[in-house]
Short mmCIF file of C-alpha atoms in Angstrom, two decimals:
data_model
loop_
_atom_site.label_atom_id
_atom_site.label_comp_id
_atom_site.label_asym_id
_atom_site.label_seq_id
_atom_site.Cartn_x
_atom_site.Cartn_y
_atom_site.Cartn_z
CA MET A 32 -6.09 21.67 60.43
CA ASP A 33 -9.76 22.09 61.34
CA ALA A 34 -12.38 22.42 58.61
CA PHE A 35 -13.83 25.88 58.12
CA PRO A 36 -16.93 27.26 56.38
CA ILE A 37 -16.57 28.15 52.71
CA PHE A 38 -14.24 31.14 52.40
CA THR A 39 -15.07 34.05 50.12
CA PRO A 40 -12.24 36.59 49.88
CA SER A 41 -13.43 39.98 51.06
CA CYS A 42 -10.81 42.67 51.45
CA PRO A 43 -12.14 46.18 52.14
CA GLU A 44 -11.47 48.60 49.31
CA LEU A 45 -8.08 50.15 49.91
CA PRO A 46 -6.88 53.51 48.59
CA PRO A 47 -3.98 53.48 46.11
CA LEU A 48 -1.66 55.22 48.58
CA GLY A 49 -1.24 54.07 52.16
CA PHE A 50 1.03 54.98 55.06
CA GLY A 51 3.73 52.53 56.12
CA ALA A 52 4.26 53.07 59.85
CA ALA A 53 7.50 51.16 60.43
CA ALA A 54 9.45 54.43 60.29
CA ILE A 55 7.58 55.93 63.24
CA GLY A 56 8.62 52.86 65.20
CA ASN A 57 12.19 54.20 64.91
CA LEU A 58 13.26 52.00 62.01
CA TYR A 59 17.05 52.49 61.66
CA GLN A 60 16.97 55.85 63.44
CA ARG A 61 15.14 57.63 66.23
CA VAL A 62 12.07 59.65 65.26
CA GLU A 63 11.06 62.16 67.89
CA GLU A 64 7.58 61.84 69.33
CA GLY A 65 6.45 65.16 67.88
CA ALA A 66 7.72 64.29 64.40
CA ALA A 67 5.97 60.91 64.51
CA ARG A 68 2.67 62.47 65.54
CA ALA A 69 3.05 65.15 62.87
CA ALA A 70 3.69 62.52 60.20
CA VAL A 71 0.45 60.70 60.99
CA ALA A 72 -1.50 63.96 61.19
CA ALA A 73 -0.06 65.12 57.86
CA ALA A 74 -0.99 61.80 56.24
CA VAL A 75 -4.58 62.04 57.46
CA ASP A 76 -4.76 65.69 56.39
CA ALA A 77 -3.43 64.69 52.95
CA GLY A 78 -6.29 62.24 52.49
CA ILE A 79 -4.40 59.02 53.20
CA ARG A 80 -6.96 56.61 54.60
CA TYR A 81 -4.95 53.40 55.09
CA ILE A 82 -2.18 52.83 57.63
CA ASP A 83 -0.11 49.67 58.11
CA THR A 84 1.77 48.85 61.30
CA ALA A 85 2.96 45.85 63.33
CA PRO A 86 3.97 44.96 66.89
CA HIS A 87 7.50 44.41 65.57
CA TYR A 88 7.87 48.07 64.54
CA GLY A 89 9.66 49.51 67.53
CA PHE A 90 8.32 46.62 69.64
CA GLY A 91 4.95 48.27 70.14
CA LEU A 92 6.15 51.85 69.65
CA SER A 93 4.60 52.32 66.21
CA GLU A 94 1.23 50.97 67.33
CA SER A 95 1.25 53.03 70.54
CA ARG A 96 2.09 56.23 68.68
CA LEU A 97 -0.66 55.55 66.15
CA GLY A 98 -3.16 54.82 68.89
CA ALA A 99 -2.41 58.11 70.66
CA VAL A 100 -2.74 60.19 67.49
CA LEU A 101 -5.77 58.43 66.04
CA ALA A 102 -7.69 58.75 69.30
CA ASP A 103 -7.90 62.43 68.43
CA LEU A 104 -7.87 62.32 64.63
CA ASP A 105 -10.06 59.29 64.00
CA PRO A 106 -12.34 58.71 67.00
CA ARG A 107 -15.01 57.10 64.79
CA GLU A 108 -12.47 54.61 63.42
CA GLU A 109 -13.08 55.51 59.79
CA LEU A 110 -9.48 54.99 58.71
CA LEU A 111 -8.39 51.51 57.60
CA LEU A 112 -5.68 49.88 59.72
CA SER A 113 -3.65 46.74 59.25
CA THR A 114 -1.39 45.16 61.82
CA LYS A 115 0.32 41.82 62.17
CA VAL A 116 0.63 38.68 64.26
CA GLY A 117 3.37 36.07 64.55
CA ARG A 118 5.47 37.70 67.26
CA VAL A 119 4.71 38.34 70.91
CA LEU A 120 6.50 41.03 72.90
CA VAL A 121 8.40 39.99 76.01
CA PRO A 122 9.63 42.68 78.46
CA VAL A 123 13.38 43.35 78.63
CA ALA A 124 15.53 45.81 80.54
CA PRO A 125 15.10 49.42 79.34
CA ASP A 126 18.86 49.58 78.58
CA ALA A 127 18.87 46.46 76.37
CA GLY A 128 20.68 48.38 73.62
CA PRO A 129 20.29 51.47 71.44
CA VAL A 130 19.53 49.52 68.24
CA ARG A 131 17.88 46.10 68.22
CA HIS A 132 16.57 44.25 65.18
CA GLY A 133 16.96 47.45 63.17
CA PHE A 134 14.98 49.69 65.54
CA ALA A 135 16.63 52.52 67.47
CA ASP A 136 15.63 53.44 71.03
CA ALA A 137 12.58 51.22 70.78
CA ALA A 138 10.22 50.15 73.57
CA PRO A 139 11.70 47.78 76.19
CA PHE A 140 10.40 44.54 74.70
CA GLU A 141 11.92 41.67 72.77
CA PRO A 142 9.92 40.24 69.85
CA VAL A 143 9.59 36.45 70.02
CA PHE A 144 8.16 34.44 67.12
CA ASP A 145 4.91 32.72 68.03
CA TYR A 146 2.50 31.55 65.32
CA SER A 147 0.40 29.43 67.68
CA TYR A 148 -3.31 29.91 68.31
CA ASP A 149 -2.70 31.46 71.72
CA GLY A 150 0.20 33.56 70.43
CA VAL A 151 -1.90 35.06 67.65
CA MET A 152 -4.83 35.76 69.97
CA ARG A 153 -2.49 37.41 72.48
CA SER A 154 -0.79 39.47 69.80
CA TYR A 155 -4.12 40.63 68.39
CA ALA A 156 -5.46 41.64 71.81
CA GLU A 157 -2.29 43.56 72.68
CA SER A 158 -2.30 45.35 69.30
CA GLN A 159 -5.95 46.25 69.79
CA ARG A 160 -5.07 47.74 73.18
CA ARG A 161 -2.09 49.74 71.88
CA LEU A 162 -4.05 51.01 68.90
CA GLY A 163 -7.16 51.73 70.95
CA ARG A 164 -9.42 50.25 68.27
CA GLN A 165 -12.59 48.24 68.60
CA ARG A 166 -11.75 46.43 65.37
CA ILE A 167 -8.66 45.99 63.23
CA ASP A 168 -9.43 45.95 59.53
CA LEU A 169 -6.63 43.75 58.13
CA LEU A 170 -4.78 41.18 60.25
CA LEU A 171 -1.64 39.74 58.65
CA ALA A 172 0.66 36.88 59.64
CA HIS A 173 4.10 38.49 59.74
CA ASP A 174 7.35 37.20 58.24
CA LEU A 175 6.67 33.57 57.49
CA GLY A 176 9.15 32.09 55.02
CA THR A 177 12.71 30.89 54.64
CA ALA A 178 14.11 34.40 54.13
CA THR A 179 13.33 35.12 57.77
CA HIS A 180 13.47 31.69 59.38
CA GLY A 181 15.87 29.63 57.27
CA ASP A 182 15.82 25.99 58.31
CA ALA A 183 13.30 26.78 61.07
CA HIS A 184 10.65 27.78 58.53
CA GLY A 185 9.00 24.35 58.46
CA GLY A 186 8.30 24.36 62.18
CA HIS A 187 6.92 27.90 62.21
CA PHE A 188 4.81 27.17 59.13
CA ARG A 189 3.25 24.08 60.71
CA GLN A 190 2.59 26.00 63.92
CA PHE A 191 0.80 28.68 61.90
CA LEU A 192 -1.34 26.25 59.92
CA ASP A 193 -2.20 24.21 63.02
CA GLY A 194 -2.90 27.15 65.32
CA GLY A 195 -2.37 30.74 64.22
CA TYR A 196 -4.41 30.47 61.07
CA ARG A 197 -7.33 29.03 63.04
CA ALA A 198 -7.19 32.03 65.36
CA MET A 199 -7.19 34.44 62.41
CA ARG A 200 -10.15 32.66 60.81
CA GLU A 201 -12.09 32.84 64.05
CA LEU A 202 -11.42 36.57 64.36
CA ARG A 203 -12.57 37.12 60.79
CA ASP A 204 -15.65 34.93 61.13
CA GLN A 205 -16.62 36.76 64.33
CA GLY A 206 -16.23 40.16 62.65
CA ALA A 207 -13.36 41.22 64.93
CA VAL A 208 -11.26 41.76 61.80
CA ARG A 209 -12.48 42.41 58.28
CA ALA A 210 -9.77 40.56 56.35
CA ILE A 211 -6.87 38.20 56.99
CA GLY A 212 -3.69 37.52 55.12
CA LEU A 213 0.10 37.47 55.12
CA GLY A 214 2.67 40.24 55.52
CA VAL A 215 5.92 38.92 54.04
CA ASN A 216 9.04 39.66 52.01
CA GLU A 217 8.81 36.63 49.70
CA TRP A 218 6.03 35.48 47.42
CA GLN A 219 7.07 31.83 47.52
CA VAL A 220 5.71 31.33 51.03
CA CYS A 221 2.44 32.93 49.91
CA LEU A 222 1.98 30.27 47.25
CA GLU A 223 2.87 27.62 49.81
CA ALA A 224 0.37 28.96 52.32
CA MET A 225 -2.36 29.39 49.71
CA GLY A 226 -2.11 25.66 49.07
CA HIS A 227 -3.31 25.02 52.63
CA ALA A 228 -5.36 28.04 53.70
CA ASP A 229 -7.54 30.87 52.42
CA PHE A 230 -6.69 34.56 52.58
CA ASP A 231 -8.19 37.90 51.59
CA VAL A 232 -5.00 39.89 51.10
CA VAL A 233 -1.22 39.68 51.00
CA LEU A 234 1.15 42.49 51.91
CA LEU A 235 4.22 41.73 49.81
CA ALA A 236 7.28 43.88 50.49
CA GLY A 237 9.93 44.50 47.87
CA ARG A 238 9.04 41.77 45.38
CA TYR A 239 6.93 43.73 42.93
CA THR A 240 8.70 46.98 42.26
CA LEU A 241 10.20 48.98 39.43
CA LEU A 242 13.40 47.07 40.12
CA GLU A 243 12.05 43.53 40.21
CA GLN A 244 8.83 41.80 39.20
CA THR A 245 9.47 38.19 40.19
CA ALA A 246 5.94 37.87 41.57
CA LEU A 247 4.42 38.08 38.08
CA ASP A 248 4.97 34.58 36.78
CA SER A 249 3.12 32.45 39.31
CA PHE A 250 2.09 34.39 42.41
CA PHE A 251 0.04 37.18 40.87
CA PRO A 252 -1.89 34.76 38.62
CA ALA A 253 -2.71 32.69 41.71
CA CYS A 254 -3.99 35.81 43.47
CA ALA A 255 -6.11 36.76 40.48
CA ALA A 256 -7.62 33.27 40.32
CA ARG A 257 -8.51 33.30 44.03
CA GLY A 258 -9.60 36.93 44.34
CA VAL A 259 -6.73 37.78 46.72
CA LYS A 260 -5.66 41.43 46.77
CA VAL A 261 -2.03 42.54 47.09
CA VAL A 262 -0.66 45.48 49.03
CA VAL A 263 2.83 46.43 47.84
CA GLY A 264 5.20 47.33 50.63
CA GLY A 265 8.79 48.46 50.18
CA PRO A 266 8.21 50.09 46.77
CA TYR A 267 11.68 51.66 46.97
CA ASN A 268 13.45 48.34 47.68
CA SER A 269 14.92 49.55 50.99
CA GLY A 270 15.69 52.99 49.61
CA ILE A 271 17.72 52.49 46.45
CA LEU A 272 14.79 53.63 44.29
CA VAL A 273 14.38 56.91 46.18
CA ASN A 274 17.53 58.74 45.10
CA GLY A 275 19.00 56.08 42.85
CA THR A 276 22.74 55.69 42.66
CA ARG A 277 23.16 59.36 43.53
CA GLY A 278 22.06 58.73 47.09
CA ALA A 279 24.35 58.60 50.07
CA ALA A 280 26.56 55.52 50.24
CA PRO A 281 26.09 52.74 51.04
CA LEU A 282 23.14 52.07 48.77
CA TYR A 283 20.68 49.65 50.34
CA TYR A 284 18.65 46.93 48.67
CA ASN A 285 16.72 44.30 50.62
CA TYR A 286 17.92 45.86 53.89
CA GLU A 287 21.57 45.26 52.95
CA PRO A 288 24.23 47.03 50.87
CA ALA A 289 23.21 46.65 47.22
CA PRO A 290 25.24 44.25 45.04
CA ALA A 291 26.87 45.56 41.88
CA ALA A 292 24.26 44.05 39.54
CA ILE A 293 21.45 45.85 41.36
CA VAL A 294 23.32 49.16 41.34
CA ASP A 295 23.89 48.80 37.60
CA ARG A 296 20.21 48.12 36.95
CA VAL A 297 19.20 51.14 39.04
CA ARG A 298 21.60 53.32 37.02
CA ARG A 299 19.80 52.24 33.86
CA LEU A 300 16.40 52.95 35.43
CA GLU A 301 17.39 56.41 36.59
CA ALA A 302 18.97 57.22 33.21
CA ALA A 303 15.67 56.41 31.50
CA CYS A 304 13.76 58.52 34.02
CA ASP A 305 16.20 61.39 33.47
CA ARG A 306 15.49 61.34 29.73
CA PHE A 307 11.82 62.05 30.45
CA GLY A 308 12.33 64.42 33.38
CA VAL A 309 10.64 62.06 35.84
CA PRO A 310 11.89 61.44 39.39
CA LEU A 311 12.93 57.82 39.81
CA ALA A 312 10.96 57.65 43.05
CA ALA A 313 7.76 58.77 41.29
CA ALA A 314 8.07 55.97 38.76
CA ALA A 315 8.81 53.49 41.55
CA LEU A 316 5.75 54.58 43.54
CA GLN A 317 3.29 54.54 40.66
CA PHE A 318 4.43 51.47 38.73
CA PRO A 319 3.03 48.68 40.97
CA LEU A 320 -0.51 50.08 40.90
CA ALA A 321 -0.90 49.27 37.21
CA HIS A 322 -1.36 45.59 38.01
CA PRO A 323 -5.02 44.69 38.63
CA VAL A 324 -4.32 42.56 41.74
CA VAL A 325 -2.47 45.43 43.45
CA ALA A 326 -4.83 47.41 45.67
CA SER A 327 -2.43 49.78 47.41
CA VAL A 328 1.21 50.81 47.77
CA ILE A 329 2.49 51.76 51.22
CA PRO A 330 5.85 53.56 51.38
CA GLY A 331 7.26 54.31 54.80
CA MET A 332 7.02 57.91 56.01
CA ALA A 333 8.80 59.27 59.07
CA ASP A 334 7.76 62.94 59.17
CA SER A 335 5.40 65.46 57.61
CA ALA A 336 7.94 66.47 54.95
CA GLN A 337 8.13 62.88 53.72
CA VAL A 338 4.35 62.74 53.59
CA ALA A 339 4.22 65.87 51.41
CA HIS A 340 7.00 64.56 49.19
CA THR A 341 5.26 61.21 48.79
CA ARG A 342 2.00 62.84 47.76
CA ALA A 343 3.88 64.94 45.22
CA LEU A 344 5.53 61.80 43.80
CA MET A 345 2.18 60.04 43.54
CA ASP A 346 0.69 63.04 41.74
CA THR A 347 3.61 63.41 39.30
CA ALA A 348 2.49 63.09 35.69
CA ILE A 349 4.53 60.38 33.98
CA PRO A 350 4.50 60.21 30.16
CA PRO A 351 3.52 56.81 28.77
CA ALA A 352 6.66 56.94 26.66
CA LEU A 353 8.78 56.38 29.78
CA TRP A 354 7.10 53.08 30.54
CA GLN A 355 7.52 51.97 26.96
CA ALA A 356 11.18 52.97 27.03
CA LEU A 357 11.71 50.87 30.14
CA ARG A 358 10.07 47.93 28.42
CA ASP A 359 12.10 48.43 25.26
CA ASP A 360 15.29 48.49 27.36
CA ASN A 361 14.32 45.17 29.00
CA LEU A 362 14.03 46.88 32.37
CA LEU A 363 10.51 45.61 32.95
CA HIS A 364 9.09 42.10 32.87
CA PRO A 365 7.48 41.68 29.41
CA ASP A 366 4.13 40.85 31.04
CA ALA A 367 4.15 43.70 33.56
CA PRO A 368 1.19 46.06 33.09
CA ILE A 369 2.28 49.66 32.72
CA PRO A 370 0.37 52.74 33.87
CA THR A 371 -1.70 54.42 31.18
CA ALA A 372 -2.53 57.61 33.10
CA PRO A 373 -1.43 59.39 36.28
CA THR A 374 -2.53 57.55 39.40
CA ALA A 375 -5.71 59.02 40.86
CA THR A 376 -5.44 59.49 44.61
CA PRO A 377 -7.90 61.04 47.05
#
């Protein structure tokens, strides 16, 4: 890998609450155009100033919808946006199938993994076009790791280090993007990548939540030592922390039906929340922000009602006694910081 100038991490200051835009790319179910536009408008109106998207979300649909709305709502590009690289979109027949890769009635493209220099540059340019932005604030390499690639991880990882990372560094050094990092579902690949490359930020989905805190032992200390900020995606662990075990079956965890051990742990979490009159989802949303390396939490929101509900959850006052009860019941990692006051949001 080519030598680079000395790297000083520099992630723009992110608000505690961001907008995860996978849902408006028709994740799992179709979201009508009007509802998607209303969700983004409601988020901006509610003071949410950070939005995360990716080419993979609806195969360009999420980015295109954001670009159309933000052209009117944010013409001066004051909002912070993150998008991702690591896949390029290849045209397919419009009738390729109603649901592909978890997205319903998405745009007629097929996502193809490409972590090469040219692939990253192409992905960035196409995202910039769909979003209609002069500059993208955070650019993240999407879905590296064995959870996504299995035995093919080594080849994709080498391709990224040899090519894609160089492209991202060039974009950052030129000022085309403000920060670079990873957008992944596993912290192990972050540690692996940090041994070879420098990053400003990591978007980690599902691995530092009220339900699990496996990132605490080695990954978060490494981030603190290097000055890398963390954005927490998937704070509800694919939905099981929204309504708990009282939600509609099947209960999902990690994008799959939840195993019995996870369901049992969620029952214990919701029982503790019930004792203090706190919605489980409010505790799940606020908990990650207590850790000093966590800059923002970005739940997915599909419509304006979900935006309003999310703001209400973030503004819910949670008594410190709940956090202590969770710790006493061994439902939190012993080293996990716990909130000491309600989360302040703009």
